[in-house]
mmCIF file of C-alpha atoms in Angstrom:
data_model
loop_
_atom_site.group_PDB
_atom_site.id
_atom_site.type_symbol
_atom_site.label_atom_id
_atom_site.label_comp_id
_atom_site.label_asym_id
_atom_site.label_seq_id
_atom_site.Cartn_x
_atom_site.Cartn_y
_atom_site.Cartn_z
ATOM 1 C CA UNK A 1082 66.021 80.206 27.895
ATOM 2 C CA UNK A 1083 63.973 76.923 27.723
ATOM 3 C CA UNK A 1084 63.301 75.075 30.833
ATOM 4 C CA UNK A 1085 63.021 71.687 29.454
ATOM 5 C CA UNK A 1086 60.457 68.988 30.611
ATOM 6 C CA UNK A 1087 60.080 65.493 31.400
ATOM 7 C CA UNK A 1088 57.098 63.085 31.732
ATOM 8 C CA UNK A 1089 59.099 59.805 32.984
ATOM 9 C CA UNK A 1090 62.444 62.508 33.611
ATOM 10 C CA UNK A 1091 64.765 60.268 35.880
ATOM 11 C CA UNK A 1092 62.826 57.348 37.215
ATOM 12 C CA UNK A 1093 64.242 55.142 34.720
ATOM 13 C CA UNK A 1094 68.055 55.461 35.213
ATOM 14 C CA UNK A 1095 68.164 58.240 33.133
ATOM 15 C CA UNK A 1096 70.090 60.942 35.133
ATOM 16 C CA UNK A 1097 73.258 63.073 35.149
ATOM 17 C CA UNK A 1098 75.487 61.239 38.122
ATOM 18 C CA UNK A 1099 78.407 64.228 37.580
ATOM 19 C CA UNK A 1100 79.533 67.810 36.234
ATOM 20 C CA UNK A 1101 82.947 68.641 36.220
ATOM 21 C CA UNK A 1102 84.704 71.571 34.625
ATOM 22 C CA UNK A 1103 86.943 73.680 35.850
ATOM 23 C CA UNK A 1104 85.635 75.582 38.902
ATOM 24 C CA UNK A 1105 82.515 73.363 38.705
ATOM 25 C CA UNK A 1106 82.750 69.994 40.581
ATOM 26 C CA UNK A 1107 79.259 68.577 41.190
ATOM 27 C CA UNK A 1108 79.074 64.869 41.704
ATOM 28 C CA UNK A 1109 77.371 61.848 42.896
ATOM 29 C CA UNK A 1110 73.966 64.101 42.807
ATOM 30 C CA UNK A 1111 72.079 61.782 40.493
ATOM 31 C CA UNK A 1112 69.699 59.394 41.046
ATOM 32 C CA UNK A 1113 66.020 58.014 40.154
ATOM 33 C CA UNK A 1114 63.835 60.288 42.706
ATOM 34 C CA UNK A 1115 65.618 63.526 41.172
ATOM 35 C CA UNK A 1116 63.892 66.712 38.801
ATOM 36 C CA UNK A 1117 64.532 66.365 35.263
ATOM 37 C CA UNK A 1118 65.648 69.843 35.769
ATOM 38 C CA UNK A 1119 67.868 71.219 38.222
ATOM 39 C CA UNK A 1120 68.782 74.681 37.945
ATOM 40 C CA UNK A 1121 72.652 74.999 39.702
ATOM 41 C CA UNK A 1122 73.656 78.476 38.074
ATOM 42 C CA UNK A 1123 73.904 80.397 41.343
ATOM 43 C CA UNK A 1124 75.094 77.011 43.245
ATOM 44 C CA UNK A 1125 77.794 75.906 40.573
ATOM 45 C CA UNK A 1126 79.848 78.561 38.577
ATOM 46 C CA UNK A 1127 83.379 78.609 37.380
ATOM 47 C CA UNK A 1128 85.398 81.126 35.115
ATOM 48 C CA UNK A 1129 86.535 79.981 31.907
ATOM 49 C CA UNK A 1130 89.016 82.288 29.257
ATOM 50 C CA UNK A 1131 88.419 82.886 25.870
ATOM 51 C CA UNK A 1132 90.522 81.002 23.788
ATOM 52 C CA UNK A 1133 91.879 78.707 26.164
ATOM 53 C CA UNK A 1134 90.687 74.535 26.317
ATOM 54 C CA UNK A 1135 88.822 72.515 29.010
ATOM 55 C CA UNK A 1136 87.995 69.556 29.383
ATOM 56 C CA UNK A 1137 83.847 68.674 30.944
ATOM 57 C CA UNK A 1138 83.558 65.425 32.530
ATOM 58 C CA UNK A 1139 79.899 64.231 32.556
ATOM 59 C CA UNK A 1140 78.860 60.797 34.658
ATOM 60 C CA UNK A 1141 76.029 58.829 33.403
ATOM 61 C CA UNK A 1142 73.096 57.398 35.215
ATOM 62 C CA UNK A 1143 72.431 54.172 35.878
ATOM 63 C CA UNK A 1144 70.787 53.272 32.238
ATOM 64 C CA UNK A 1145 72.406 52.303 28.744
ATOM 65 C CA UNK A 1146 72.268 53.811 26.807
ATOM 66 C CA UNK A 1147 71.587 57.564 26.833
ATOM 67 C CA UNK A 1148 72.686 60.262 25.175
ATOM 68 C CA UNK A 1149 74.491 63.004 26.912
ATOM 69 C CA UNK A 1150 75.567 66.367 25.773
ATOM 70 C CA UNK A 1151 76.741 69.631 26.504
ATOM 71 C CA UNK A 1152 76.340 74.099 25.251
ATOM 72 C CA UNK A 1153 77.250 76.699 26.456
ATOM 73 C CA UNK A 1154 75.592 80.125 25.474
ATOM 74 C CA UNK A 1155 78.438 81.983 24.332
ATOM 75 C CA UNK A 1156 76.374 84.957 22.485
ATOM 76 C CA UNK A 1157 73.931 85.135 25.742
ATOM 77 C CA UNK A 1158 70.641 85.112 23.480
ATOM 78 C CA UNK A 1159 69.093 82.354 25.632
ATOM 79 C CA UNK A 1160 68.947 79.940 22.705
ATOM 80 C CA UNK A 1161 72.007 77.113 22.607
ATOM 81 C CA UNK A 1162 72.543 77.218 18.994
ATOM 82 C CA UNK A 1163 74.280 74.209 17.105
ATOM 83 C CA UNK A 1164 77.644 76.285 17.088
ATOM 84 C CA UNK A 1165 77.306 76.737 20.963
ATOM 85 C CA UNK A 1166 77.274 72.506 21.153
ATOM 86 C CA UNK A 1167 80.466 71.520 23.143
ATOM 87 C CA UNK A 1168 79.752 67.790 22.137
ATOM 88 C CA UNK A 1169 77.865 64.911 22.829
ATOM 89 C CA UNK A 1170 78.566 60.956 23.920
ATOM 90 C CA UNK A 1171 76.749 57.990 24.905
ATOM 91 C CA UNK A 1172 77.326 56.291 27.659
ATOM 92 C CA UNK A 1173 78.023 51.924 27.271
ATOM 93 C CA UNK A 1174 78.041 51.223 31.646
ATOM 94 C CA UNK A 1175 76.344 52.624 34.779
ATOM 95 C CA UNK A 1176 78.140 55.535 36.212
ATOM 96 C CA UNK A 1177 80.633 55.712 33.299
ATOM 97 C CA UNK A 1178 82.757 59.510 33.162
ATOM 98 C CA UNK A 1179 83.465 60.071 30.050
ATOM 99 C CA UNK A 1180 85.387 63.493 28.744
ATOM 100 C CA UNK A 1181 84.462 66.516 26.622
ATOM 101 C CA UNK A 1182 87.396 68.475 25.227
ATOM 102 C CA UNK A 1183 86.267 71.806 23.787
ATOM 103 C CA UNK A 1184 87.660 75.617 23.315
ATOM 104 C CA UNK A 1185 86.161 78.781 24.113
ATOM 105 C CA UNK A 1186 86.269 80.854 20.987
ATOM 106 C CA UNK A 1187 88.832 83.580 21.574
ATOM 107 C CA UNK A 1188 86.074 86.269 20.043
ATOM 108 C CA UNK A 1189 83.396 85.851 22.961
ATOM 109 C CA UNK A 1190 82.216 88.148 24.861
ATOM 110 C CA UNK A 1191 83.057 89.316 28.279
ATOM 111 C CA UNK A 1192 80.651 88.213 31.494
ATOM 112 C CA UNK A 1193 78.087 85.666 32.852
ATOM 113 C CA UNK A 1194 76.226 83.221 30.768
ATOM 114 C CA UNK A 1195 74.932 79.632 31.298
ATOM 115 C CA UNK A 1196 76.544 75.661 30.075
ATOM 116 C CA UNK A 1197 73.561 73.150 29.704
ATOM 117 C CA UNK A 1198 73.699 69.637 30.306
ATOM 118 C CA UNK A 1199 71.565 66.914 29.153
ATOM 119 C CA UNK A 1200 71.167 63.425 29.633
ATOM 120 C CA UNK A 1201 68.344 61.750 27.831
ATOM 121 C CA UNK A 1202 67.048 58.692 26.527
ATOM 122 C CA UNK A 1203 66.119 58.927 22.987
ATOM 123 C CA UNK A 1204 63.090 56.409 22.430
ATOM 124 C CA UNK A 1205 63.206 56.690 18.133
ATOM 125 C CA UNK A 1206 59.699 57.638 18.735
ATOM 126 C CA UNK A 1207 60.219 60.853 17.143
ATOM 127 C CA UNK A 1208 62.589 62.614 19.485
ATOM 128 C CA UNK A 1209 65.301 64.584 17.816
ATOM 129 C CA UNK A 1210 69.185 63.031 17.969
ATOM 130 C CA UNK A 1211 71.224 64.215 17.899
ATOM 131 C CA UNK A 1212 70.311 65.714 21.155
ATOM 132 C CA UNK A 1213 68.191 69.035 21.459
ATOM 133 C CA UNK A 1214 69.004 71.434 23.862
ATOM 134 C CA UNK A 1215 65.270 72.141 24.786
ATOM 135 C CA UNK A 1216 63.143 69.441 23.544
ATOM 136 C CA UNK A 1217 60.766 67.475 26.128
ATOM 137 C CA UNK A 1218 62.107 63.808 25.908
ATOM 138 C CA UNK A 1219 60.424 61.056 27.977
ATOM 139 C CA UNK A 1220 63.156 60.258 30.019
ATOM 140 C CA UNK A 1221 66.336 62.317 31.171
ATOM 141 C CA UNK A 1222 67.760 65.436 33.371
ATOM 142 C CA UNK A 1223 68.656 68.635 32.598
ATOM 143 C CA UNK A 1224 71.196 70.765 34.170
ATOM 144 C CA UNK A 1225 71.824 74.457 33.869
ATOM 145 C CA UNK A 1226 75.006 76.207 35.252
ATOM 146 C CA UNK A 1227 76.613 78.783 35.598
ATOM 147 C CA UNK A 1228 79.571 80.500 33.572
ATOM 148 C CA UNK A 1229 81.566 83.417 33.468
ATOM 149 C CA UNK A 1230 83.937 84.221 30.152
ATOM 150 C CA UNK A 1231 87.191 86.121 31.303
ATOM 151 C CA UNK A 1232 90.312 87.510 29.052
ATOM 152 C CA UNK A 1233 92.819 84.952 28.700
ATOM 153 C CA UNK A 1234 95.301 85.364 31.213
ATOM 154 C CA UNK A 1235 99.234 85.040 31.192
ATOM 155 C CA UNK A 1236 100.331 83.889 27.899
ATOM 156 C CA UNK A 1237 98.656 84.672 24.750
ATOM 157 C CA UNK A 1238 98.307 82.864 21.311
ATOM 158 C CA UNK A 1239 101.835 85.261 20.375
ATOM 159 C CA UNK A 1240 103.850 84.834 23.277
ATOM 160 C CA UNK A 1241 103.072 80.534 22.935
ATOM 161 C CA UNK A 1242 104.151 81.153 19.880
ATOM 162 C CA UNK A 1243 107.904 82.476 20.989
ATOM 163 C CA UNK A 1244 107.769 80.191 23.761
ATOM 164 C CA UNK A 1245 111.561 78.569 24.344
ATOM 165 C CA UNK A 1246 111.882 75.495 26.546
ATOM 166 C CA UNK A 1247 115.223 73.604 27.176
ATOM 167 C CA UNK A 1248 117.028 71.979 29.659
ATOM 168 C CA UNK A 1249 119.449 74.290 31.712
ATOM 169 C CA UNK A 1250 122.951 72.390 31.096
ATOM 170 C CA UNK A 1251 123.902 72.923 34.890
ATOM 171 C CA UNK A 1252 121.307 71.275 37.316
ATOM 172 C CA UNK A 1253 119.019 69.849 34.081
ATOM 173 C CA UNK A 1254 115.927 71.703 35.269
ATOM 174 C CA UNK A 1255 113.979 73.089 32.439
ATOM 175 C CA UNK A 1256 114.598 76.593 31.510
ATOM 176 C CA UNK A 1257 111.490 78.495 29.758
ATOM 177 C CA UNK A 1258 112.365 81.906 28.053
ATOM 178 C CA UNK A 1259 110.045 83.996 25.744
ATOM 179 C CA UNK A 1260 111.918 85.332 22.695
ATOM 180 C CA UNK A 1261 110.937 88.261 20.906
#
């Protein structure tokens, strides 16, 4: 994959404070001496299922406003295509969190792969928004980890599906039963 560059990379504010998601909890690392590109695959992993949801919780920088945004190469071809995009947000305070729901696709394949993260400043002097994965902006950092797509575990789309949930009329606790 690209290894994206900076000229100006951080010194402006323009930084990723935070990366949560699941497994992955990587916080407060941000700040105006850092590398527009910090490599964290073998420091930060997590497992995530196919098919299931998650939610990645990116922290800005201390700049406004800069666009942040998230892939993940699901197809392990070291490109992050436009269908591998989990989303992308701009941030209106210093050191705001905000969320990024997304679901694995339930047909990807099995094993270790890698979620990009980018903060940048977009300048409108040329620079592509919405944001590119591997494009050298003037200002930002970029942050590679690492991932690992496992089966779905426990329930599956079927048994959800069947899933029965009521009240159990002596002691009111919730009773869950799977028909079928």
């Amino acid at each position: 994959g690209c290894v994206p560059t900076s000229v100006s990379g951080t010194t402006g504010g323009d930084f990723i404070d935070g990366v949560e998601l699941a497994g992955i909890s990587n916080t407060a690392t941000g700040g105006i001496t850092g590398a527009s590109y910090n490599d964290y695959t073998d420091q930060f992993s997590t497992n995530l299922e196919r098919g299931a949801d998650y939610d990645l919780t990116i922290t800005s920088g201390n700049f406004v406003s800069d666009h942040y945004a998230a892939w993940i190469d699901y197809d392990r071809n070291d490109v992050f295509d436009t269908d591998e995009k989990l989303g992308e947000f701009f941030n209106t305070d210093f050191f705001e969190s905000q969320v990024i729901g997304f679901t694995v696709p339930a047909g990807t394949s099995l094993g270790a792969t890698v979620m990009r993260v980018r903060g940048v400043y977009n300048t409108d002097t040329g620079e592509p928004s919405p944001t590119d994965p591997c494009f050298a902006y003037q200002y930002g950092e970029t942050e590679d980890y690492g991932i690992n797509i496992v089966a779905l575990t426990g329930m599956d789309e079927q048994d959800l599906a069947l899933l029965q949930v009521y009240p159990n009329p002596t002691n009111g606790l919730l009773n869950v039963m799977i028909e079928g």
